Amino acid sequence: MTATLVLVAAEVLGGFLGRSVALLNDAVHNLSDVPALGISWLAMRWAERPADADKTYGYHRAGTLAAFTNAILLVILSLWLGYEAIERLRSPVEVVESWMIWTSLAALMVNGGITLALVRGHSDLNLRSILVHNFGDALSNIAIIAGAVIMYYTHVQWIDPLLGLAIGLLVLYSSIGILRESAHILLEGRPPGTRVEEVARAILTIEHVQEVHDVHIWSLGGAHNALSCHVRVPDMHMDECEKTLRAIQKKVAADFGIEHVTVQIERAGLPATSGYVMPVPMRKS
């Protein structure tokens, strides 16, 4: 966060002295990383907290909520950057290429270093939102350097606002994917790569399980997935029911990575007027 704040100050100074809208846009973009880094750091601390009487599932979705918030901020920011770039395209301003080059080289060192430090956490949605932030920043720094060199030799001033517009589009594209994925988790969507039918058929392979219905699968955030379902079994002793339950838990954990499993064992089966996700229950053939 400290390095990013210093970088923002340098880019604002370089943008004004060099009259570069691309540098100023990139400075605003980098400034958005400061609250993003703070929110993500706070979310990581929250995610480590155990479940309590108020948050019975724990705080696993704190990182997802942070990624969702960051993505919304980025979408708004990218639209603003695009508008400013279009205005500059209408009224081009002569820029000082040397300020663009040296400021962007310093920015590239900072953003490149942060990106490399975050690569190992790319599987975490919260860290990936920060990784996308800084990787996009590094790419925009390279583009600004290349554009400044071209402008120095060609004196074509519209390259600067065109770069600003490209940076805005890059931010918009990268943030929409994170927004979609984080919203899917917050709306209790099923984990990617996990299909309700496949999980139900796997449960049907367990001895004594005759029917599976009312299946719900969702993600708590990160690699923490949950499942709830009803299974019909024949009339048998409680000890056998517990063995069946443990077998289901072991099966879905091994095959689908679902660690939190809630199973209601019953003898009657699915009601005729059910409005569940699987209105036609899966039964053994």
Short mmCIF file of C-alpha atoms in Angstrom, two decimals:
data_model
loop_
_atom_site.label_atom_id
_atom_site.label_comp_id
_atom_site.label_asym_id
_atom_site.label_seq_id
_atom_site.Cartn_x
_atom_site.Cartn_y
_atom_site.Cartn_z
CA MET A 1 0.00 0.00 0.00
CA THR A 2 2.86 2.37 0.82
CA ALA A 3 4.62 1.62 -2.46
CA THR A 4 1.39 2.17 -4.37
CA LEU A 5 0.73 5.53 -2.67
CA VAL A 6 4.24 6.73 -3.54
CA LEU A 7 3.68 5.54 -7.10
CA VAL A 8 0.36 7.42 -7.36
CA ALA A 9 2.02 10.65 -6.22
CA ALA A 10 4.78 10.18 -8.80
CA GLU A 11 2.31 9.49 -11.62
CA VAL A 12 0.14 12.49 -10.74
CA LEU A 13 3.23 14.71 -10.77
CA GLY A 14 4.46 13.16 -14.03
CA GLY A 15 1.00 13.41 -15.58
CA PHE A 16 0.65 17.12 -14.85
CA LEU A 17 4.20 18.03 -15.83
CA GLY A 18 4.07 15.82 -18.93
CA ARG A 19 0.43 16.76 -19.77
CA SER A 20 -0.38 13.05 -20.22
CA VAL A 21 -3.94 11.85 -19.72
CA ALA A 22 -2.69 8.24 -19.89
CA LEU A 23 -0.42 8.84 -16.88
CA LEU A 24 -3.17 10.61 -14.95
CA ASN A 25 -5.63 7.81 -15.74
CA ASP A 26 -3.08 5.25 -14.65
CA ALA A 27 -2.51 7.21 -11.42
CA VAL A 28 -6.24 7.07 -10.64
CA HIS A 29 -6.22 3.38 -11.51
CA ASN A 30 -3.33 2.78 -9.11
CA LEU A 31 -5.05 4.86 -6.45
CA SER A 32 -7.97 2.42 -6.59
CA ASP A 33 -5.52 -0.33 -5.60
CA VAL A 34 -4.98 1.26 -2.18
CA PRO A 35 -8.49 0.62 -0.75
CA ALA A 36 -8.56 -2.66 -2.70
CA LEU A 37 -5.38 -3.83 -0.95
CA GLY A 38 -6.73 -2.68 2.41
CA ILE A 39 -10.09 -4.40 1.93
CA SER A 40 -8.43 -7.62 0.77
CA TRP A 41 -5.99 -7.64 3.69
CA LEU A 42 -8.86 -7.12 6.13
CA ALA A 43 -10.89 -9.84 4.39
CA MET A 44 -8.01 -12.33 4.69
CA ARG A 45 -7.83 -11.67 8.45
CA TRP A 46 -11.59 -12.11 8.78
CA ALA A 47 -11.57 -15.35 6.79
CA GLU A 48 -9.26 -16.88 9.40
CA ARG A 49 -11.74 -16.25 12.22
CA PRO A 50 -13.65 -19.32 13.47
CA ALA A 51 -17.42 -19.70 13.27
CA ASP A 52 -19.42 -18.15 16.10
CA ALA A 53 -23.02 -17.79 17.22
CA ASP A 54 -23.53 -14.89 14.81
CA LYS A 55 -21.67 -16.23 11.74
CA THR A 56 -22.36 -19.95 12.03
CA TYR A 57 -20.55 -20.79 8.78
CA GLY A 58 -17.55 -18.65 9.70
CA TYR A 59 -16.12 -15.79 7.66
CA HIS A 60 -15.04 -17.64 4.51
CA ARG A 61 -16.97 -15.26 2.25
CA ALA A 62 -15.22 -12.14 3.55
CA GLY A 63 -12.70 -12.45 0.71
CA THR A 64 -15.47 -12.97 -1.84
CA LEU A 65 -17.29 -9.88 -0.60
CA ALA A 66 -14.03 -7.91 -0.87
CA ALA A 67 -13.51 -9.11 -4.45
CA PHE A 68 -17.09 -8.14 -5.34
CA THR A 69 -16.64 -4.65 -3.86
CA ASN A 70 -13.32 -4.16 -5.63
CA ALA A 71 -14.82 -5.26 -8.96
CA ILE A 72 -17.67 -2.75 -8.69
CA LEU A 73 -15.19 0.04 -7.97
CA LEU A 74 -13.12 -1.01 -10.96
CA VAL A 75 -16.11 -1.03 -13.32
CA ILE A 76 -17.04 2.52 -12.27
CA LEU A 77 -13.42 3.62 -12.58
CA SER A 78 -12.97 2.11 -16.04
CA LEU A 79 -16.06 3.92 -17.34
CA TRP A 80 -14.71 7.20 -16.01
CA LEU A 81 -11.29 6.56 -17.56
CA GLY A 82 -12.93 5.84 -20.89
CA TYR A 83 -14.92 9.08 -20.78
CA GLU A 84 -11.82 11.16 -20.00
CA ALA A 85 -9.89 9.50 -22.82
CA ILE A 86 -12.67 10.20 -25.35
CA GLU A 87 -12.73 13.85 -24.30
CA ARG A 88 -8.96 14.07 -24.86
CA LEU A 89 -9.32 12.40 -28.27
CA ARG A 90 -11.68 15.22 -29.25
CA SER A 91 -9.19 17.84 -28.04
CA PRO A 92 -5.62 16.44 -28.21
CA VAL A 93 -2.96 18.04 -26.00
CA GLU A 94 0.79 17.93 -26.65
CA VAL A 95 2.51 15.75 -24.06
CA VAL A 96 6.09 15.56 -22.73
CA GLU A 97 7.22 12.05 -23.63
CA SER A 98 10.22 11.94 -21.25
CA TRP A 99 7.97 12.33 -18.20
CA MET A 100 5.75 9.52 -19.45
CA ILE A 101 8.70 7.15 -20.00
CA TRP A 102 10.55 7.62 -16.70
CA THR A 103 7.40 7.71 -14.57
CA SER A 104 6.03 4.58 -16.24
CA LEU A 105 9.35 2.74 -15.77
CA ALA A 106 9.16 3.41 -12.02
CA ALA A 107 5.50 2.34 -11.99
CA LEU A 108 6.35 -0.84 -13.87
CA MET A 109 8.90 -1.81 -11.23
CA VAL A 110 6.36 -1.36 -8.41
CA ASN A 111 3.41 -3.03 -10.15
CA GLY A 112 5.56 -5.84 -11.53
CA GLY A 113 6.94 -6.58 -8.08
CA ILE A 114 3.48 -6.68 -6.49
CA THR A 115 2.18 -8.91 -9.31
CA LEU A 116 5.01 -11.41 -8.87
CA ALA A 117 4.41 -11.48 -5.12
CA LEU A 118 0.72 -12.35 -5.64
CA VAL A 119 1.08 -15.03 -8.35
CA ARG A 120 1.22 -17.86 -5.81
CA GLY A 121 -2.24 -16.87 -4.51
CA HIS A 122 -4.00 -16.86 -7.90
CA SER A 123 -6.44 -19.60 -6.88
CA ASP A 124 -7.95 -17.38 -4.16
CA LEU A 125 -10.64 -15.09 -5.61
CA ASN A 126 -9.78 -12.25 -3.22
CA LEU A 127 -6.04 -12.35 -4.01
CA ARG A 128 -6.81 -12.83 -7.71
CA SER A 129 -8.76 -9.57 -7.75
CA ILE A 130 -5.62 -7.80 -6.48
CA LEU A 131 -3.45 -9.74 -8.92
CA VAL A 132 -5.67 -8.58 -11.80
CA HIS A 133 -5.42 -5.02 -10.50
CA ASN A 134 -1.63 -4.99 -10.56
CA PHE A 135 -1.14 -7.10 -13.67
CA GLY A 136 -3.37 -4.67 -15.55
CA ASP A 137 -1.34 -1.81 -14.10
CA ALA A 138 1.91 -3.40 -15.29
CA LEU A 139 0.52 -3.90 -18.79
CA SER A 140 -0.68 -0.30 -18.92
CA ASN A 141 2.79 0.89 -17.86
CA ILE A 142 4.37 -1.03 -20.73
CA ALA A 143 1.80 0.40 -23.15
CA ILE A 144 2.45 3.95 -21.94
CA ILE A 145 6.22 3.52 -22.39
CA ALA A 146 5.74 2.16 -25.92
CA GLY A 147 3.27 4.92 -26.75
CA ALA A 148 5.61 7.62 -25.45
CA VAL A 149 8.45 6.31 -27.63
CA ILE A 150 6.17 6.29 -30.70
CA MET A 151 4.95 9.83 -29.96
CA TYR A 152 8.53 11.03 -29.52
CA TYR A 153 9.42 9.98 -33.07
CA THR A 154 6.07 10.57 -34.83
CA HIS A 155 4.60 13.52 -32.84
CA VAL A 156 1.14 11.89 -33.08
CA GLN A 157 -0.60 13.23 -29.93
CA TRP A 158 -3.78 11.15 -30.11
CA ILE A 159 -1.80 8.05 -29.08
CA ASP A 160 -1.89 9.23 -25.45
CA PRO A 161 -5.70 9.37 -25.05
CA LEU A 162 -5.98 6.20 -27.12
CA LEU A 163 -3.78 4.46 -24.53
CA GLY A 164 -5.97 5.89 -21.78
CA LEU A 165 -9.05 4.42 -23.47
CA ALA A 166 -7.33 1.04 -23.89
CA ILE A 167 -6.41 1.00 -20.19
CA GLY A 168 -10.04 1.69 -19.28
CA LEU A 169 -11.26 -1.16 -21.49
CA LEU A 170 -8.65 -3.53 -20.00
CA VAL A 171 -9.79 -2.71 -16.47
CA LEU A 172 -13.45 -3.16 -17.45
CA TYR A 173 -12.83 -6.54 -19.09
CA SER A 174 -10.79 -7.97 -16.22
CA SER A 175 -13.15 -6.73 -13.50
CA ILE A 176 -16.34 -8.10 -15.08
CA GLY A 177 -15.06 -11.68 -14.76
CA ILE A 178 -14.32 -11.23 -11.05
CA LEU A 179 -17.68 -9.51 -10.53
CA ARG A 180 -19.52 -12.40 -12.18
CA GLU A 181 -17.65 -15.09 -10.21
CA SER A 182 -17.95 -13.38 -6.82
CA ALA A 183 -21.66 -12.65 -7.38
CA HIS A 184 -22.18 -16.34 -8.23
CA ILE A 185 -20.72 -17.34 -4.85
CA LEU A 186 -22.66 -14.70 -2.92
CA LEU A 187 -25.88 -15.92 -4.59
CA GLU A 188 -25.26 -19.50 -3.34
CA GLY A 189 -24.22 -20.75 -6.78
CA ARG A 190 -22.81 -24.23 -7.15
CA PRO A 191 -19.00 -24.60 -7.24
CA PRO A 192 -17.49 -24.58 -10.76
CA GLY A 193 -17.07 -28.04 -12.22
CA THR A 194 -19.60 -29.61 -9.84
CA ARG A 195 -22.92 -30.81 -11.27
CA VAL A 196 -25.94 -31.62 -9.12
CA GLU A 197 -26.79 -34.71 -11.18
CA GLU A 198 -23.27 -36.14 -10.88
CA VAL A 199 -23.25 -35.70 -7.11
CA ALA A 200 -26.67 -37.31 -6.80
CA ARG A 201 -25.61 -40.31 -8.91
CA ALA A 202 -22.45 -40.71 -6.81
CA ILE A 203 -24.56 -40.81 -3.64
CA LEU A 204 -26.78 -43.46 -5.23
CA THR A 205 -23.77 -45.78 -5.45
CA ILE A 206 -23.72 -45.98 -1.64
CA GLU A 207 -25.21 -49.17 -0.19
CA HIS A 208 -28.80 -48.79 1.13
CA VAL A 209 -29.37 -45.42 -0.64
CA GLN A 210 -32.49 -45.88 -2.77
CA GLU A 211 -33.32 -42.29 -3.74
CA VAL A 212 -31.76 -38.80 -3.63
CA HIS A 213 -33.70 -35.54 -3.77
CA ASP A 214 -33.70 -31.91 -2.60
CA VAL A 215 -30.00 -31.58 -3.47
CA HIS A 216 -28.35 -28.21 -2.80
CA ILE A 217 -24.66 -27.49 -3.41
CA TRP A 218 -23.00 -24.15 -2.78
CA SER A 219 -19.64 -22.54 -2.08
CA LEU A 220 -18.74 -20.83 1.17
CA GLY A 221 -15.78 -19.16 -0.53
CA GLY A 222 -12.37 -20.43 -1.53
CA ALA A 223 -12.22 -24.22 -1.49
CA HIS A 224 -14.95 -24.57 1.14
CA ASN A 225 -18.03 -26.23 -0.40
CA ALA A 226 -21.24 -27.44 1.23
CA LEU A 227 -24.00 -29.92 0.37
CA SER A 228 -27.43 -30.67 1.77
CA CYS A 229 -29.76 -33.41 0.50
CA HIS A 230 -32.42 -35.95 1.40
CA VAL A 231 -31.85 -39.67 0.88
CA ARG A 232 -34.37 -42.49 1.14
CA VAL A 233 -33.24 -45.69 2.78
CA PRO A 234 -35.05 -48.91 3.75
CA ASP A 235 -36.23 -49.55 7.29
CA MET A 236 -33.03 -50.41 9.17
CA HIS A 237 -31.24 -49.97 12.49
CA MET A 238 -29.79 -46.58 13.50
CA ASP A 239 -26.25 -48.00 13.40
CA GLU A 240 -26.71 -48.85 9.70
CA CYS A 241 -28.08 -45.37 9.02
CA GLU A 242 -24.98 -43.83 10.59
CA LYS A 243 -22.71 -46.03 8.47
CA THR A 244 -24.60 -44.90 5.36
CA LEU A 245 -24.27 -41.28 6.40
CA ARG A 246 -20.50 -41.58 6.93
CA ALA A 247 -20.15 -43.31 3.56
CA ILE A 248 -21.98 -40.43 1.83
CA GLN A 249 -19.77 -37.85 3.54
CA LYS A 250 -16.61 -39.72 2.57
CA LYS A 251 -17.79 -40.19 -1.03
CA VAL A 252 -18.63 -36.55 -1.76
CA ALA A 253 -15.48 -35.31 0.01
CA ALA A 254 -13.23 -37.61 -2.03
CA ASP A 255 -14.97 -37.17 -5.42
CA PHE A 256 -16.11 -33.53 -5.30
CA GLY A 257 -14.17 -31.81 -2.52
CA ILE A 258 -17.33 -31.08 -0.52
CA GLU A 259 -16.38 -30.92 3.15
CA HIS A 260 -19.58 -29.70 4.82
CA VAL A 261 -22.36 -32.29 4.27
CA THR A 262 -25.87 -32.28 5.75
CA VAL A 263 -28.00 -35.34 4.94
CA GLN A 264 -31.58 -35.96 5.99
CA ILE A 265 -32.28 -39.70 6.02
CA GLU A 266 -35.91 -40.68 5.51
CA ARG A 267 -38.09 -43.62 4.52
CA ALA A 268 -40.96 -41.89 2.68
CA GLY A 269 -39.07 -40.38 -0.27
CA LEU A 270 -39.88 -37.21 -2.21
CA PRO A 271 -43.35 -35.68 -1.71
CA ALA A 272 -45.56 -35.63 -4.81
CA THR A 273 -46.00 -31.82 -4.64
CA SER A 274 -42.32 -30.97 -4.24
CA GLY A 275 -40.96 -27.77 -5.76
CA TYR A 276 -37.33 -28.66 -5.24
CA VAL A 277 -34.38 -28.31 -7.59
CA MET A 278 -34.76 -31.97 -8.60
CA PRO A 279 -38.56 -32.49 -8.80
CA VAL A 280 -37.98 -35.93 -10.33
CA PRO A 281 -35.94 -37.81 -7.70
CA MET A 282 -32.98 -39.91 -8.76
CA ARG A 283 -33.43 -43.57 -7.95
CA LYS A 284 -31.35 -46.68 -8.44
CA SER A 285 -32.30 -48.46 -11.61
#
